[in-house]
Coordinates of N, CA, C and O in Angstrom, one line a residue:
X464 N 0.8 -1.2 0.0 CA 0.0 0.0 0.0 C 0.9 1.2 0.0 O 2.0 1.3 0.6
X465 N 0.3 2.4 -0.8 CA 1.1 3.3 -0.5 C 0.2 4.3 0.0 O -1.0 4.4 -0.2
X466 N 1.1 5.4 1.1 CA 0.5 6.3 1.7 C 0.3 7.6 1.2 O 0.8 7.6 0.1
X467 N -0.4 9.1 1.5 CA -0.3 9.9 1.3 C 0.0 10.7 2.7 O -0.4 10.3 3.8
X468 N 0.7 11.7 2.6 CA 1.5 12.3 3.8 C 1.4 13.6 3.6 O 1.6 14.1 2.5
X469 N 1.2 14.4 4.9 CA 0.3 16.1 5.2 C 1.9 16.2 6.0 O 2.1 15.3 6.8
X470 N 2.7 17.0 5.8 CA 3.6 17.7 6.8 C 3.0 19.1 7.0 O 2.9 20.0 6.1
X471 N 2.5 19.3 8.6 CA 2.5 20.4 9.1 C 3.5 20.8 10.1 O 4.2 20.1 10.8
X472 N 3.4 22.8 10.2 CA 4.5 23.1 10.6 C 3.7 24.5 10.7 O 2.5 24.7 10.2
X473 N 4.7 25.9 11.6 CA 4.4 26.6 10.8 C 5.7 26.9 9.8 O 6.9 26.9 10.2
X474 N 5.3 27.0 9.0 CA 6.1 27.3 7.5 C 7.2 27.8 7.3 O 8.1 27.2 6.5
X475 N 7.5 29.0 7.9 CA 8.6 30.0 8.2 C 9.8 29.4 9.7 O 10.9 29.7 10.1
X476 N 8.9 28.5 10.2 CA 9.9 27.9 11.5 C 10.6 26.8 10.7 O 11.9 26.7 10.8
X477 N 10.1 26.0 10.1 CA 10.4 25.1 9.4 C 10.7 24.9 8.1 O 11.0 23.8 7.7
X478 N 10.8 25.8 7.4 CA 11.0 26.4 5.6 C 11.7 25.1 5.4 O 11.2 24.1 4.9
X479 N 12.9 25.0 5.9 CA 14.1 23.6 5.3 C 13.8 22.1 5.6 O 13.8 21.1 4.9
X480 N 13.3 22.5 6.9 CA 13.0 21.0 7.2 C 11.7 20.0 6.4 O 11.6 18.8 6.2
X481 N 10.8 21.2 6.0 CA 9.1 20.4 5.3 C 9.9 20.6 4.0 O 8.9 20.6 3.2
X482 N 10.7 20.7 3.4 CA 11.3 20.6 1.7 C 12.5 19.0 1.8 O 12.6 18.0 1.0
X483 N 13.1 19.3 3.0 CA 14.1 18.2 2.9 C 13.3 17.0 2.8 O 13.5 16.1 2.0
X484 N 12.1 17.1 4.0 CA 11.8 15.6 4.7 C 10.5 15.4 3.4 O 9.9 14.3 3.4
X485 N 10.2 16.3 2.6 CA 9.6 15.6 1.4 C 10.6 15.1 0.6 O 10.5 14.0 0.1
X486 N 11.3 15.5 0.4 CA 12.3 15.1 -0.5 C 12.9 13.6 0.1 O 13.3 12.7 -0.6
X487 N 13.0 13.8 1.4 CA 13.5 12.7 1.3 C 12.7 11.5 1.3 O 13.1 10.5 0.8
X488 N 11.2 11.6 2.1 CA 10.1 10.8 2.0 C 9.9 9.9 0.2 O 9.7 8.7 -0.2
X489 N 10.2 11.0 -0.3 CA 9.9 10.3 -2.1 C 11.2 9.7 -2.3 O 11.2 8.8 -3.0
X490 N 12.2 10.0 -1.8 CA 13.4 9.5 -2.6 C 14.2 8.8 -1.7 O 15.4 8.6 -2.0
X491 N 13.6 8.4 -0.7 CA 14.8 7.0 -0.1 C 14.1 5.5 -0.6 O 12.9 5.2 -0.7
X492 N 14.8 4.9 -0.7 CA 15.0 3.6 -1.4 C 14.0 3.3 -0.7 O 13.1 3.5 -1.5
X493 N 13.5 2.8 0.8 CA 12.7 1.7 1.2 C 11.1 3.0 1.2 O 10.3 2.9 0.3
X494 N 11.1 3.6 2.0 CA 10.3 4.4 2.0 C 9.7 4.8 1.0 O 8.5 4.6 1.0
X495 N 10.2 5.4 0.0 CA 9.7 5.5 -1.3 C 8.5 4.5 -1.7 O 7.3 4.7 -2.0
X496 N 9.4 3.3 -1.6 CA 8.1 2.5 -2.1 C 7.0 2.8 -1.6 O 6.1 2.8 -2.4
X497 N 6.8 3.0 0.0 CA 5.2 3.2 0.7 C 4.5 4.6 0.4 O 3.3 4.7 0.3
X498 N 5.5 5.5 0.2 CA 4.7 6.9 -0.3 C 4.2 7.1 -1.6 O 4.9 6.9 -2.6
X499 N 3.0 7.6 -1.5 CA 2.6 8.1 -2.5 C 2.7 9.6 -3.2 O 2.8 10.2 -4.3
X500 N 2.5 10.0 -1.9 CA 2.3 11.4 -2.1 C 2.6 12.7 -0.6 O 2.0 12.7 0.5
X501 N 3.5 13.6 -1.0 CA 3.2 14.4 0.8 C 3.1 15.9 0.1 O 3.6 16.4 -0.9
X502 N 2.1 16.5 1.0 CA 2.1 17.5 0.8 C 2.6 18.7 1.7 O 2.3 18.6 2.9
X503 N 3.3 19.7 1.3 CA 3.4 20.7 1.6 C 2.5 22.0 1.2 O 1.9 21.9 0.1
X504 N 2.5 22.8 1.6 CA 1.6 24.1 1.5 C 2.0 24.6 0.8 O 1.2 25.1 0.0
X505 N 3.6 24.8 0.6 CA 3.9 25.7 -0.3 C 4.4 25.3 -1.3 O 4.8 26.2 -2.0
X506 N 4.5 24.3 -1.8 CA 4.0 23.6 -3.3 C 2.7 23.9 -4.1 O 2.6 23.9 -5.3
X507 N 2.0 24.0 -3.5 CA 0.6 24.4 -4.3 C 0.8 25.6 -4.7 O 1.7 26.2 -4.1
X508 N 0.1 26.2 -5.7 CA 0.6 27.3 -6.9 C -1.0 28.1 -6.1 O -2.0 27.8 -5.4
X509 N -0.4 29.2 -6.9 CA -1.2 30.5 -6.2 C -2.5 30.2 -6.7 O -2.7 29.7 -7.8
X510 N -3.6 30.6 -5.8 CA -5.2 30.1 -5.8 C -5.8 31.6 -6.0 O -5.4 32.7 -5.9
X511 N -7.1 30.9 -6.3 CA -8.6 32.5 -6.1 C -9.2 31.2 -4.7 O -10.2 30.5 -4.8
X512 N -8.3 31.2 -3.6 CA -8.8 30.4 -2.3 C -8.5 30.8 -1.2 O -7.9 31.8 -1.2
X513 N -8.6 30.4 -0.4 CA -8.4 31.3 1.0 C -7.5 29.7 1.4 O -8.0 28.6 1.1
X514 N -6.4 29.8 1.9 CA -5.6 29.0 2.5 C -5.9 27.8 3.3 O -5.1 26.9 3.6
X515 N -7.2 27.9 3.8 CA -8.0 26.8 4.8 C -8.4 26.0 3.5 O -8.1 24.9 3.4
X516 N -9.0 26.5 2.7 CA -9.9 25.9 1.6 C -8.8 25.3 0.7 O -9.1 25.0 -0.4
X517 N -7.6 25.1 1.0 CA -6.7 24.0 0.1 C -6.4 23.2 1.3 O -6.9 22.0 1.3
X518 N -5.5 23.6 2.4 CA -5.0 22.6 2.9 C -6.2 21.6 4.0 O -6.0 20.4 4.3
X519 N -7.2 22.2 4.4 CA -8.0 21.5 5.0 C -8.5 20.0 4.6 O -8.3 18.9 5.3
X520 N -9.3 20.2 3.1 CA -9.7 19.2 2.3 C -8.4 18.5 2.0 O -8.4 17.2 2.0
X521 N -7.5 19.0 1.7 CA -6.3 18.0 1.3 C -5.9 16.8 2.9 O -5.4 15.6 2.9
X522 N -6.3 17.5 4.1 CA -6.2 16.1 5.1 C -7.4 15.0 4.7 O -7.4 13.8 4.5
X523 N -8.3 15.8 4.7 CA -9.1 14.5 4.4 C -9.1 13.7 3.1 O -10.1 13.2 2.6
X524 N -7.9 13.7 2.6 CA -7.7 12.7 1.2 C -5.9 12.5 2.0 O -5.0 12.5 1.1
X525 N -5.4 12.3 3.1 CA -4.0 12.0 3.4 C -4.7 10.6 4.4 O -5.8 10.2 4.9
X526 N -3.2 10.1 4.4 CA -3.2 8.7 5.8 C -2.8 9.1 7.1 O -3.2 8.9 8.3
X527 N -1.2 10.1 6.5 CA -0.6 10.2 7.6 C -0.1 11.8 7.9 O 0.4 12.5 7.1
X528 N -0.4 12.2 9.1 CA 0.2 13.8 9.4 C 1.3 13.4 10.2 O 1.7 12.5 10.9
X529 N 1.8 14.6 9.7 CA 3.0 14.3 10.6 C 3.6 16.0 11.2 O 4.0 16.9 10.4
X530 N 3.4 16.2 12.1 CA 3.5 17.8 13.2 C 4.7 17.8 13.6 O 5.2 16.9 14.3
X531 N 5.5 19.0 13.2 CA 6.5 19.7 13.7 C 6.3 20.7 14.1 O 6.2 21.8 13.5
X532 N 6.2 20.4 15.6 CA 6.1 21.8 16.7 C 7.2 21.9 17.3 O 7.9 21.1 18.0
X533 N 7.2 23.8 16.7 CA 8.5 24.1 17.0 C 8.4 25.1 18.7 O 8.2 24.5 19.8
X534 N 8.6 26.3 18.5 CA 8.1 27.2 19.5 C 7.5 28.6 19.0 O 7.3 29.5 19.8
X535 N 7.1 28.6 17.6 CA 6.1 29.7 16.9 C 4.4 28.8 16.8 O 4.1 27.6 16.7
X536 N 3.7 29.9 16.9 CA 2.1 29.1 17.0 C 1.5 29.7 15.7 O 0.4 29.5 15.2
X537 N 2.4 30.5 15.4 CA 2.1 30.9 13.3 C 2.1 32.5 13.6 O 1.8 33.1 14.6
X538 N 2.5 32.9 12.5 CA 2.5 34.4 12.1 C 1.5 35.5 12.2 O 0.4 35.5 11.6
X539 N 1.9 36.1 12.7 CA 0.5 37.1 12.3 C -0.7 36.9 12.6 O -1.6 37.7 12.2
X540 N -1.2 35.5 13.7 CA -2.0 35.1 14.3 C -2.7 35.7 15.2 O -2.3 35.5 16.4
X541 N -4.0 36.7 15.0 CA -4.2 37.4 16.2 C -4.6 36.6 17.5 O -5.2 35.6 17.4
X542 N -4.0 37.1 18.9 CA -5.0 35.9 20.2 C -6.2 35.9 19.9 O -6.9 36.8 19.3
X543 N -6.6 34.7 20.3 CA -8.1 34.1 19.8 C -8.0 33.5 18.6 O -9.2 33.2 18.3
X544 N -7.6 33.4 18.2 CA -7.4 33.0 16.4 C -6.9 31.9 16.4 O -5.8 32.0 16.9
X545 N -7.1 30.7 16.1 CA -6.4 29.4 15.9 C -5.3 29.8 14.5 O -5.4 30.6 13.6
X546 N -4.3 28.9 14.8 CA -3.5 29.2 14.1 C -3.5 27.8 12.9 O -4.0 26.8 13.2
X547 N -2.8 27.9 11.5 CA -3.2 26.9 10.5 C -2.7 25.7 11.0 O -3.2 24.6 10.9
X548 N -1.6 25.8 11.7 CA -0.7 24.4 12.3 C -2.0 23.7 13.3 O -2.5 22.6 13.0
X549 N -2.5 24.3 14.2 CA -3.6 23.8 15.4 C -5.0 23.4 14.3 O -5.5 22.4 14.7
X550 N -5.5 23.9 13.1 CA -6.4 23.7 12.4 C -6.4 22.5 11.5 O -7.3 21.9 11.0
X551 N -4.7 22.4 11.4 CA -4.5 21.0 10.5 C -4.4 20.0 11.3 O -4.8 19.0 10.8
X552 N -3.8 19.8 13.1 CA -4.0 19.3 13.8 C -5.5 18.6 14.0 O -5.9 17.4 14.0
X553 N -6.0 19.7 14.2 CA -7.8 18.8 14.6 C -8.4 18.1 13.8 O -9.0 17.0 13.9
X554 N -8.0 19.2 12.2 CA -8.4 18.1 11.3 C -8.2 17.0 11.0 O -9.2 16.3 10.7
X555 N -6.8 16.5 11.1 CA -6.4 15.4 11.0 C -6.4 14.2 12.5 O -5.9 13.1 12.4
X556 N -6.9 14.5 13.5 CA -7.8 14.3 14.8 C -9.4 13.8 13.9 O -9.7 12.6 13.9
X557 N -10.0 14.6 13.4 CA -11.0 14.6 13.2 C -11.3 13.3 11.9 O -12.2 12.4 11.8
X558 N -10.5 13.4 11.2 CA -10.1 12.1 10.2 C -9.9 11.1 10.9 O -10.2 10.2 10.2
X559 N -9.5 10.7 11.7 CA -8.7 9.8 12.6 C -7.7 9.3 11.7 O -7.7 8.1 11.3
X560 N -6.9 10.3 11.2 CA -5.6 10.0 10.7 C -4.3 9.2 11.7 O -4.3 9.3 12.9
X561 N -3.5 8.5 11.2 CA -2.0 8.2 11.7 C -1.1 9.5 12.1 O -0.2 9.9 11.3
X562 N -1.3 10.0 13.3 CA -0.3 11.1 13.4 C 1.1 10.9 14.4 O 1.1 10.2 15.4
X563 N 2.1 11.6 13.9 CA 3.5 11.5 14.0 C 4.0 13.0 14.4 O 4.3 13.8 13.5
X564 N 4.1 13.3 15.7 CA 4.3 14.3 16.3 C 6.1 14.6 16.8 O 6.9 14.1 17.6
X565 N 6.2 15.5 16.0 CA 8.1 15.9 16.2 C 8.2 17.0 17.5 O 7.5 17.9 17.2
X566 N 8.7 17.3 18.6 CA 8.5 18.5 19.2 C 9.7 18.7 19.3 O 10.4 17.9 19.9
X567 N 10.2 20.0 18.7 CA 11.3 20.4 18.6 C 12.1 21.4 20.2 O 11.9 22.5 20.5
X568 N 12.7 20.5 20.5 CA 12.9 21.9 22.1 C 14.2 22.2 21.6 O 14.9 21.4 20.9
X569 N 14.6 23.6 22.0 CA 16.2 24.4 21.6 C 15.8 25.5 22.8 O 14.9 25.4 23.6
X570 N 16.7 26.2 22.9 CA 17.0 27.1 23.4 C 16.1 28.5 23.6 O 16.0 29.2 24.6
X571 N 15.1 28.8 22.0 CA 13.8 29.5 21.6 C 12.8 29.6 23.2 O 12.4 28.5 23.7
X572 N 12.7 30.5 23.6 CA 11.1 30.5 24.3 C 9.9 29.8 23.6 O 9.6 30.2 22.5
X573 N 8.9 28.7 24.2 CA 7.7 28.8 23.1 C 6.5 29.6 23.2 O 6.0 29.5 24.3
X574 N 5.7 30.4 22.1 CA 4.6 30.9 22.6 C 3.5 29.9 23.5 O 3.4 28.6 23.6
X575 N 2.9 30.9 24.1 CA 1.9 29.8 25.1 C 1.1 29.2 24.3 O 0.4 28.3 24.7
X576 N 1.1 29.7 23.1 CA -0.2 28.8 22.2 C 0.3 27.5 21.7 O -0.3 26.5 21.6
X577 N 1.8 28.0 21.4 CA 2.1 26.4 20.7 C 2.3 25.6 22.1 O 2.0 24.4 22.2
X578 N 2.7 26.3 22.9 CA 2.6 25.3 24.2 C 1.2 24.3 24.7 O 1.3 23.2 25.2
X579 N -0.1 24.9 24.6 CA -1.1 24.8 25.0 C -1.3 23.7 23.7 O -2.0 22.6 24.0
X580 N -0.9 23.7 22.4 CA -1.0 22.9 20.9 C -0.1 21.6 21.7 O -0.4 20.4 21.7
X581 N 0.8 22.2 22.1 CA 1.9 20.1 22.6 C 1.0 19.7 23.4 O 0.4 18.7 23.0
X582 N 0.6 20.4 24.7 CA -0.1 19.7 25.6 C -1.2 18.6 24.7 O -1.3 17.4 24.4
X583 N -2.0 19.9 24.4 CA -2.8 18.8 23.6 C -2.9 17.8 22.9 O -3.9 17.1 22.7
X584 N -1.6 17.7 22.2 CA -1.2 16.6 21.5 C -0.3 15.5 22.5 O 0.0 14.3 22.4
X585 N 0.0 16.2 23.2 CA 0.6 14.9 24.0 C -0.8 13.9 24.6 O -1.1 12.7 24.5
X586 N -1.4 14.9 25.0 CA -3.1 13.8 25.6 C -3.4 13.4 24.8 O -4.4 12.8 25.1
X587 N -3.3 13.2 23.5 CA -3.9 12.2 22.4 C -3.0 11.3 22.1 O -3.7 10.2 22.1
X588 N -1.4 10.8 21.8 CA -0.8 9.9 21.6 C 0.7 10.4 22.3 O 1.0 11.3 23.1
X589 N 1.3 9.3 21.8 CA 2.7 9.6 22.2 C 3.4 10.5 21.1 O 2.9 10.4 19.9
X590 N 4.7 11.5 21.3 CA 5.2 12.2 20.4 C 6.8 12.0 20.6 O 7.2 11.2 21.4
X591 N 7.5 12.6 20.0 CA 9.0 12.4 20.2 C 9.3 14.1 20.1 O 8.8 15.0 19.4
X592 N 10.3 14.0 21.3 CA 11.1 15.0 21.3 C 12.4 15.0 20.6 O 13.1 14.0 20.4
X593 N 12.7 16.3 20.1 CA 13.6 16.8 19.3 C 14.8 17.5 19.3 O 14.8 18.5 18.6
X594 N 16.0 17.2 19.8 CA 16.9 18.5 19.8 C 17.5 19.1 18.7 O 17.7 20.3 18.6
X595 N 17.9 18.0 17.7 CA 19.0 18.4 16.7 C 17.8 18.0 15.6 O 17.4 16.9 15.4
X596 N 17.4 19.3 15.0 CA 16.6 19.3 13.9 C 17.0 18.4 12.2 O 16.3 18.0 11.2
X597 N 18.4 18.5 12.4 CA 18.9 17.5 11.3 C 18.3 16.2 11.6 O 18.2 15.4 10.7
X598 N 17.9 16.0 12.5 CA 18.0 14.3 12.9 C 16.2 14.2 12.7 O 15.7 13.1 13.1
X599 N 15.3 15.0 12.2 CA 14.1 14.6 11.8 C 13.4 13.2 10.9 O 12.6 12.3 11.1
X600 N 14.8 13.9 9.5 CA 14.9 12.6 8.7 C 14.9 11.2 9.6 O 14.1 10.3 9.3
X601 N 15.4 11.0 10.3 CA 15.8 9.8 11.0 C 14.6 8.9 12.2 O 14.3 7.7 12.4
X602 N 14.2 10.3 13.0 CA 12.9 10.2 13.3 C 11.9 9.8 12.8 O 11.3 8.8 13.3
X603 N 11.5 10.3 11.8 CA 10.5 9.8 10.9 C 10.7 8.6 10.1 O 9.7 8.1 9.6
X604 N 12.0 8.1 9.7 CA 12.2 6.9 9.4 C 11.6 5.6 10.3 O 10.9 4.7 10.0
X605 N 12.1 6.0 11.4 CA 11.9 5.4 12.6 C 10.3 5.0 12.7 O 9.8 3.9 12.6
X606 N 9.8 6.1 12.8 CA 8.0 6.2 12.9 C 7.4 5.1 11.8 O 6.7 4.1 12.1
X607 N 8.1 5.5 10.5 CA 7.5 4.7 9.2 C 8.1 3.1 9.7 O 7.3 2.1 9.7
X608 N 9.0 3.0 10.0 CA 9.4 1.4 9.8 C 8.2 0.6 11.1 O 7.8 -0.5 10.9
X609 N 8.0 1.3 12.2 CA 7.7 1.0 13.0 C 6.1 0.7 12.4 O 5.5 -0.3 12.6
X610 N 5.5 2.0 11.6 CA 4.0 2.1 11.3 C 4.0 0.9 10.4 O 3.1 0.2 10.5
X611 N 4.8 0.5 9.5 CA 5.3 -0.6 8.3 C 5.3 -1.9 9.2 O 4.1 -2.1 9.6
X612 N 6.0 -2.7 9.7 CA 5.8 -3.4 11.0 C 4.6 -3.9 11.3 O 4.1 -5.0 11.0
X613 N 3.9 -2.6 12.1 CA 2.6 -2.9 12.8 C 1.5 -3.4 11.8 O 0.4 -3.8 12.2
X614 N 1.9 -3.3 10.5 CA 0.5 -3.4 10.0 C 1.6 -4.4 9.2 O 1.5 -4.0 8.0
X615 N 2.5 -5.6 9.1 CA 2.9 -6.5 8.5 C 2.9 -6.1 7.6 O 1.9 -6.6 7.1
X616 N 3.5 -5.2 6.7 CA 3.5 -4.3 5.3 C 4.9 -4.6 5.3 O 5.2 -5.0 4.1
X617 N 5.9 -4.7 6.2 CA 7.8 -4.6 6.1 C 7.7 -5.9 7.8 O 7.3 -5.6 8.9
X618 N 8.2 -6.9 7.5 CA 8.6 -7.9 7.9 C 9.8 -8.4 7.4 O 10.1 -8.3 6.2
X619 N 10.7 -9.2 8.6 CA 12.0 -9.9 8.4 C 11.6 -11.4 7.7 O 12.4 -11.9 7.0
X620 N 10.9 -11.8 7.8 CA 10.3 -13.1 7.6 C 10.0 -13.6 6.2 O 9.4 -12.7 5.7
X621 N 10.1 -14.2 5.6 CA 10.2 -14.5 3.9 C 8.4 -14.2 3.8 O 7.4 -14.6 4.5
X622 N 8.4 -13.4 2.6 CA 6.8 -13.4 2.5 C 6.3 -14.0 2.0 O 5.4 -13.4 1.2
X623 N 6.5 -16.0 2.0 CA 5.9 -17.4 2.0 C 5.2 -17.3 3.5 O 4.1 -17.7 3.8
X624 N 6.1 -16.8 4.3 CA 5.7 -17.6 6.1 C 4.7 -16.1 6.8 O 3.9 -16.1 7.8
X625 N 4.9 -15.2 6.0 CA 4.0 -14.2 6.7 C 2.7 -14.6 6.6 O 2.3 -15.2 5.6
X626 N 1.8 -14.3 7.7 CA -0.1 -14.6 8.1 C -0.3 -13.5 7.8 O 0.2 -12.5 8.3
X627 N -1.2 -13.5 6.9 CA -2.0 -12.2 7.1 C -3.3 -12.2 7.6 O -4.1 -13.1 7.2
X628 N -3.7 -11.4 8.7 CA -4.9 -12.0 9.7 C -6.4 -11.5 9.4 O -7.2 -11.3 10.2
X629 N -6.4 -11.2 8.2 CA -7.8 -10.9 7.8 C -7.8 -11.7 6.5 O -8.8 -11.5 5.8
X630 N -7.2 -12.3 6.1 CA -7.4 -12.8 5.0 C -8.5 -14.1 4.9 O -8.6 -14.9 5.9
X631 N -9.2 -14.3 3.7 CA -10.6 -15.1 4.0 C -10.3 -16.0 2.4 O -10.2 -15.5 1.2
X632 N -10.3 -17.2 2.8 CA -9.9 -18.7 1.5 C -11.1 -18.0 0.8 O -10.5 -17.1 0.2
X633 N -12.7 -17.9 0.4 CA -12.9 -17.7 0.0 C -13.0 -16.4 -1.0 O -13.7 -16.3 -2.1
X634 N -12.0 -15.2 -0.5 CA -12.7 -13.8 -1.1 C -11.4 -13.8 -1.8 O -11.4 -13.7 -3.1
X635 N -10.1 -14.1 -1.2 CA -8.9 -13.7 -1.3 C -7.5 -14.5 -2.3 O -6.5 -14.2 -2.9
X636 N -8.3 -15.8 -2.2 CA -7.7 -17.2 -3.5 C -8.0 -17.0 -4.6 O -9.2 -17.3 -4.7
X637 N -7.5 -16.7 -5.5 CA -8.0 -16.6 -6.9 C -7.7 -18.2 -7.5 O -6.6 -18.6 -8.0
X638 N -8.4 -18.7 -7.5 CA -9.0 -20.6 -7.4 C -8.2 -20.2 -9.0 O -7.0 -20.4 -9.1
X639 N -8.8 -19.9 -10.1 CA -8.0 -19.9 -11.4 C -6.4 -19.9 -11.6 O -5.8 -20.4 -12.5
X640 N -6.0 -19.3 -10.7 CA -4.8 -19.1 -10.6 C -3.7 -20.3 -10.1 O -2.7 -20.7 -10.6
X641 N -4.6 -20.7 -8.7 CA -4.1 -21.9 -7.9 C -4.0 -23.1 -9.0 O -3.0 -23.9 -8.9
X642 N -5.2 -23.3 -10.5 CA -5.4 -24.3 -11.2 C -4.1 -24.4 -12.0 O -3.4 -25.4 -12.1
X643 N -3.9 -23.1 -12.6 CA -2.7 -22.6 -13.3 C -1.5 -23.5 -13.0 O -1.1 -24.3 -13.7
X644 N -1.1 -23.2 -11.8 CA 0.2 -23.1 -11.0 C 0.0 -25.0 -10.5 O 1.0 -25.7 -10.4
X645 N -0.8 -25.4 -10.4 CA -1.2 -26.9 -9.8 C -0.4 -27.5 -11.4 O 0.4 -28.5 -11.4
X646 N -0.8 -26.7 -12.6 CA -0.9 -27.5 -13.8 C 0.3 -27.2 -14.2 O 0.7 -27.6 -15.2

């Protein structure tokens, strides 16, 4: 199976890191194979749209988000205002997407908003902490092999001896086939 993948961020904290880690999502040897597709924000070409009305609908056609909270809660964000990082969050909450949470800690103060954004994502799953922002790539490898794994997609095991545990003799045997191979 292959996935599609939402990297959020806000944009300007992370400019290098949401360009590398697509890049490297499509173009490493094992990973590659499972992606289909990740989006970034700033790949999409200029709209007559208001910025919610692209990236919104684009979670609900993804598998996997994956959140890099840094210590900005977004630009120009008036208080009271949810910011697009916390909006792509719920959405993808609200999908019941696979999410992959990076929290980046450095030396930076964080606003209380993006602070109040970890909390809340810590009460929904587990996340990984961050120091050396180079080492993202490696994080997220980590996540995928592990997500690859759990769902017997990437196993050590020759895939003669792998079970797959929903599989059903009648839906899943292609009986013409079996006659083929018998003959």
């Amino acid at each position: 199976m292959k996935y599609r993948i939402f990297i959020s961020s806000v944009q300007s904290e992370f400019a290098s890191e949401r360009k590398n880690l697509k890049r490297y999502l499509l173009s490493d040897p094992l990973l590659g194979e499972y992606v289909e597709s990740v989006f970034i924000f700033e790949d999409h070409p200029a709209a007559k749209k208001r910025p919610g009305e692209i990236y919104l609908p684009k979670l609900a056609d993804t598998d996997i988000y994956i959140g890099l909270f840094g210590a900005q809660y977004g630009n120009r964000v008036p208080e009271g205002e949810m910011s697009p990082t916390e909006r792509e969050y719920d959405a993808a909450t609200a999908h019941g997407l696979t999410k992959w949470i990076y929290v980046f800690d450095d030396e930076t103060p964080v606003d209380p908003r993006m602070a109040r954004l970890r909390k809340k994502a810590a009460g929904d799953h587990t996340y990984r902490h961050v120091k050396d922002r180079s080492m993202i790539n490696q994080e997220v490898y980590a996540s995928f092999i592990s997500f690859l794994r759990e769902r017997n997609e990437l196993t050590r095991e020759p895939f003669e001896s792998v079970v797959v545990p929903d599989a059903l003799l009648e839906d899943d045997i292609d009986h013409e086939r079996v006659r083929w191979f018998v003959d």
